[in-house]
Amino acid sequence: MFARVDHIGVAVEDLDAAIALYEQTLGMELVHRETVTEQGVEAVLLDVGENHVELLAPLGPDTPVGKYLAKKGPGIHHVAYQTTDIEQTLSALKAAGIRLIDETPRIGIRGSKVAFVHPGAVGSVLTEVVEPAH
Amino acid sequence: MFARVDHIGVAVEDLDAAIALYEQTLGMELVHRETVTEQGVEAVLLDVGENHVELLAPLGPDTPVGKYLAKKGPGIHHVAYQTTDIEQTLSALKAAGIRLIDETPRIGIRGSKVAFVHPGAVGSVLTEVVEPAH
């Protein structure tokens, strides 16, 4: 069902400080930076081999990541698994009775197709499915 | 510094239920199961391509994962990055002023060498460095 971990999503308060940490100290290459207005975040992707760290800074306090930071503070926000066919993956999850936040894929960072699984269905782990852009 | 994400560590209350979810519903192959008495956990590794999910169930309430579950509930516990030379990686992190929980590696699951970085040094993300057994 999944080819690899696509990324770890990390909620941060200070994006520039987080970039400095991951890029300079942890040696990960910054490969993409994008403001995703619909999701209320500025997001940065750094390479870790074929996986990524996705740093997420909220565009304001009333965004999902802004509320997350206010409630839980910075830290690991979600994990994303990579698939080559997101529609098929979502169908299989639905058929298994797994509750989805996104019943159909939407466009995520770098033109990928993404969908979130409800954390209540997967042990309180916010889980994302990603089909990268081809 | 890091070749890939080694694993996502997930704290769970019911290990058998979590295995059923990850193995049967999410299609990940269970490749290892080990009781790590020193760390107070029963741990299970499942393959996701070259990455893993590590399910962690506490051996009792007074263990680190037991206390984590009591305080925060189940969910993502840590992220681990893979290196080919953990001593060199720890030296580089120390030289950069990063606070470590483990100044020297200890033996982790499947005979790997592991060390934890202090979450206070990396944006409240409990971060592990892993050198797999050769």
Coordinates of C-alpha atoms in Angstrom, one line a residue:
Chain A
M1 CA 0.0 0.0 0.0
F2 CA 2.8 2.4 0.9
A3 CA 6.2 2.8 -0.8
R4 CA 7.9 4.7 1.9
V5 CA 7.6 7.4 4.5
D6 CA 7.0 10.6 2.5
H7 CA 7.6 13.0 5.3
I8 CA 7.4 13.9 8.9
G9 CA 5.4 17.1 9.5
V10 CA 6.8 19.2 12.3
A11 CA 4.9 22.2 13.7
V12 CA 7.2 25.2 14.4
E13 CA 6.8 28.7 15.8
D14 CA 9.9 30.2 14.2
L15 CA 10.3 29.0 10.6
D16 CA 13.7 30.6 10.0
A17 CA 15.1 29.2 13.2
A18 CA 13.8 25.8 12.3
I19 CA 15.3 26.0 8.8
A20 CA 18.7 27.0 10.3
L21 CA 18.6 24.0 12.6
Y22 CA 17.5 21.4 10.1
E23 CA 19.7 22.7 7.2
Q24 CA 22.9 23.8 8.9
T25 CA 23.0 21.6 12.0
L26 CA 21.2 18.4 10.9
G27 CA 22.6 18.7 7.3
M28 CA 19.3 18.4 5.4
E29 CA 19.0 20.1 2.1
L30 CA 16.1 22.6 1.7
V31 CA 14.4 21.7 -1.5
H32 CA 11.1 23.5 -1.5
R33 CA 9.3 26.4 0.2
E34 CA 5.6 27.2 -0.3
T35 CA 2.8 29.2 1.3
V36 CA -0.3 27.0 1.2
T37 CA -3.0 29.6 1.9
E38 CA -5.8 27.0 1.9
Q39 CA -4.2 25.2 4.7
G40 CA -3.0 28.3 6.5
V41 CA 0.7 27.4 6.6
E42 CA 4.1 28.3 5.2
A43 CA 5.7 25.0 4.5
V44 CA 9.3 24.0 3.9
L45 CA 10.6 20.6 2.6
L46 CA 14.0 19.3 3.4
D47 CA 15.5 16.1 1.9
V48 CA 16.5 13.1 4.1
G49 CA 17.4 10.6 1.4
E50 CA 14.1 9.8 -0.3
N51 CA 12.2 11.0 2.7
H52 CA 11.5 14.6 3.8
V53 CA 11.0 16.7 6.9
E54 CA 8.2 19.2 6.3
L55 CA 8.4 22.2 8.6
L56 CA 5.0 23.9 9.1
A57 CA 4.6 27.4 10.4
P58 CA 1.1 28.8 10.8
L59 CA -0.1 31.9 8.8
G60 CA -2.1 33.0 11.9
P61 CA -3.4 31.8 15.2
D62 CA -6.8 30.7 13.8
T63 CA -5.3 28.2 11.3
P64 CA -5.1 24.4 12.1
V65 CA -1.4 24.5 12.8
G66 CA -1.8 27.8 14.8
K67 CA -4.4 26.1 17.0
Y68 CA -2.2 23.0 17.3
L69 CA 0.8 25.1 18.5
A70 CA -1.4 27.0 21.0
K71 CA -2.7 23.7 22.4
K72 CA 0.2 21.3 22.2
G73 CA 3.3 23.5 21.4
P74 CA 5.8 22.7 18.7
G75 CA 6.7 19.2 17.8
I76 CA 5.8 16.3 15.5
H77 CA 2.5 17.1 13.9
H78 CA 1.9 14.2 11.5
V79 CA 3.4 11.4 9.5
A80 CA 2.8 11.0 5.7
Y81 CA 3.1 7.8 3.7
Q82 CA 3.7 7.7 0.0
T83 CA 1.6 5.9 -2.5
T84 CA 1.6 5.7 -6.3
D85 CA -2.2 5.6 -6.5
I86 CA -4.0 7.7 -3.9
E87 CA -7.5 6.9 -5.1
Q88 CA -6.9 3.2 -4.8
T89 CA -5.3 3.7 -1.3
L90 CA -8.3 5.7 -0.1
S91 CA -10.7 3.2 -1.5
A92 CA -8.9 0.4 0.4
L93 CA -8.9 2.3 3.6
K94 CA -12.6 3.2 3.3
A95 CA -13.4 -0.5 2.5
A96 CA -11.5 -1.4 5.7
G97 CA -13.7 0.9 7.7
I98 CA -11.0 3.6 8.3
R99 CA -12.5 7.1 8.9
L100 CA -11.0 9.7 6.5
I101 CA -10.8 13.4 6.9
D102 CA -10.4 13.8 3.1
E103 CA -12.7 11.3 1.3
T104 CA -11.2 12.5 -2.0
P105 CA -7.6 13.8 -2.6
R106 CA -6.8 17.5 -2.6
I107 CA -3.7 19.3 -4.0
G108 CA -1.0 19.6 -1.5
I109 CA 2.6 20.9 -1.5
R110 CA 4.6 20.7 -4.8
G111 CA 1.4 19.7 -6.7
S112 CA 1.1 16.4 -4.9
K113 CA -2.3 14.7 -4.2
V114 CA -2.9 14.4 -0.5
A115 CA -5.5 13.2 1.9
F116 CA -5.6 12.9 5.7
V117 CA -6.8 9.9 7.7
H118 CA -8.7 10.7 10.9
P119 CA -6.3 10.3 13.8
G120 CA -9.1 8.5 15.8
A121 CA -8.9 5.7 13.3
V122 CA -5.1 5.2 13.6
G123 CA -4.2 5.4 17.3
S124 CA -4.3 9.2 17.6
V125 CA -1.6 9.5 14.9
L126 CA -2.5 12.2 12.4
T127 CA -1.7 10.2 9.2
E128 CA -1.5 11.6 5.7
V129 CA -1.4 9.8 2.4
V130 CA 0.7 11.4 -0.4
E131 CA 0.9 10.7 -4.2
P132 CA 3.7 12.9 -5.5
A133 CA 3.3 14.9 -8.7
H134 CA 4.6 13.0 -11.7
Chain B
M1 CA 24.6 13.4 8.0
F2 CA 21.5 11.2 7.6
A3 CA 20.7 8.7 4.9
R4 CA 17.0 8.4 5.5
V5 CA 14.2 8.3 8.1
D6 CA 14.9 5.1 10.0
H7 CA 11.6 5.0 11.7
I8 CA 8.7 6.7 13.3
G9 CA 8.2 5.6 16.9
V10 CA 4.5 5.3 17.9
A11 CA 3.4 4.9 21.5
V12 CA 0.5 2.5 21.8
E13 CA -1.6 1.1 24.6
D14 CA -2.7 -2.1 23.0
L15 CA 0.1 -3.7 21.0
D16 CA -1.9 -6.4 19.3
A17 CA -4.6 -4.0 18.2
A18 CA -1.9 -1.7 16.8
I19 CA -0.2 -4.6 14.9
A20 CA -3.5 -5.6 13.4
L21 CA -4.1 -2.0 12.2
Y22 CA -0.6 -1.5 10.7
E23 CA -0.2 -5.0 9.3
Q24 CA -3.7 -5.8 8.0
T25 CA -5.2 -2.4 7.3
L26 CA -2.2 -0.3 6.4
G27 CA -0.4 -3.3 4.7
M28 CA 2.9 -3.0 6.4
E29 CA 5.0 -6.2 7.0
L30 CA 5.9 -7.0 10.6
V31 CA 9.6 -7.8 10.5
H32 CA 10.7 -7.8 14.1
R33 CA 9.4 -8.0 17.6
E34 CA 11.5 -7.5 20.7
T35 CA 11.2 -6.8 24.4
V36 CA 13.8 -4.2 25.3
T37 CA 13.8 -4.5 29.1
E38 CA 16.3 -1.8 29.6
Q39 CA 14.0 0.7 27.9
G40 CA 10.8 -0.8 29.4
V41 CA 9.1 -1.5 26.1
E42 CA 7.9 -4.2 23.9
A43 CA 8.7 -3.0 20.4
V44 CA 7.6 -4.1 17.0
L45 CA 9.1 -3.0 13.6
L46 CA 7.0 -2.9 10.4
D47 CA 8.5 -2.2 7.0
V48 CA 7.4 0.8 4.9
G49 CA 9.9 0.5 2.0
E50 CA 13.3 1.2 3.5
N51 CA 11.7 3.0 6.5
H52 CA 9.9 1.5 9.5
V53 CA 7.1 2.1 11.9
E54 CA 8.2 1.2 15.4
L55 CA 5.2 0.4 17.7
L56 CA 6.1 0.9 21.4
A57 CA 4.0 -0.6 24.2
P58 CA 5.2 0.0 27.8
L59 CA 6.1 -2.9 30.1
G60 CA 4.6 -1.0 33.0
P61 CA 3.3 2.5 34.0
D62 CA 6.7 3.6 35.5
T63 CA 8.6 3.2 32.2
P64 CA 9.3 6.2 30.0
V65 CA 6.7 5.2 27.4
G66 CA 4.2 4.3 30.2
K67 CA 4.6 7.8 31.6
Y68 CA 4.3 9.3 28.1
L69 CA 1.0 7.5 27.6
A70 CA -0.3 8.6 30.9
K71 CA 0.6 12.2 30.2
K72 CA 0.0 12.6 26.5
G73 CA -1.9 9.5 25.4
P74 CA -1.1 7.4 22.4
G75 CA 0.5 8.9 19.2
I76 CA 3.8 9.7 17.5
H77 CA 6.5 9.4 20.2
H78 CA 9.7 10.1 18.2
V79 CA 11.4 10.2 14.9
A80 CA 14.7 8.4 14.1
Y81 CA 17.2 9.2 11.4
Q82 CA 19.6 6.7 10.0
T83 CA 23.4 7.3 9.8
T84 CA 26.2 5.0 8.8
D85 CA 28.6 6.3 11.6
I86 CA 26.8 7.2 14.8
E87 CA 30.0 8.3 16.6
Q88 CA 30.8 10.8 13.9
T89 CA 27.2 12.1 13.9
L90 CA 27.1 12.5 17.7
S91 CA 30.5 14.3 17.5
A92 CA 29.1 16.7 14.9
L93 CA 26.0 17.4 16.9
K94 CA 27.9 18.0 20.0
A95 CA 30.3 20.3 18.1
A96 CA 27.2 22.3 17.0
G97 CA 26.1 22.7 20.6
I98 CA 23.2 20.3 20.4
R99 CA 22.3 18.8 23.7
L100 CA 22.2 15.0 23.7
I101 CA 20.4 12.6 26.0
D102 CA 22.9 9.8 25.1
E103 CA 26.5 11.2 24.7
T104 CA 27.6 7.7 23.6
P105 CA 25.6 5.2 21.6
R106 CA 23.8 2.3 23.3
I107 CA 22.4 -0.9 21.8
G108 CA 18.9 -0.6 20.5
I109 CA 16.4 -2.8 18.7
R110 CA 17.8 -5.5 16.3
G111 CA 21.4 -4.8 17.6
S112 CA 21.5 -1.3 16.2
K113 CA 23.5 1.5 17.8
V114 CA 21.2 4.3 18.9
A115 CA 21.3 7.7 20.7
F116 CA 18.6 10.2 21.6
V117 CA 19.0 13.9 21.1
H118 CA 17.4 16.1 23.7
P119 CA 14.0 17.4 22.4
G120 CA 14.8 20.8 23.8
A121 CA 17.6 21.1 21.3
V122 CA 15.4 20.3 18.3
G123 CA 12.1 22.1 18.6
S124 CA 10.5 19.7 21.1
V125 CA 10.9 16.8 18.7
L126 CA 12.2 13.7 20.4
T127 CA 14.9 12.8 17.8
E128 CA 16.9 9.5 17.7
V129 CA 20.0 8.7 15.7
V130 CA 20.3 5.1 14.5
E131 CA 23.2 3.1 13.0
P132 CA 21.7 -0.2 11.9
A133 CA 23.7 -3.4 12.7
H134 CA 25.9 -4.5 9.9

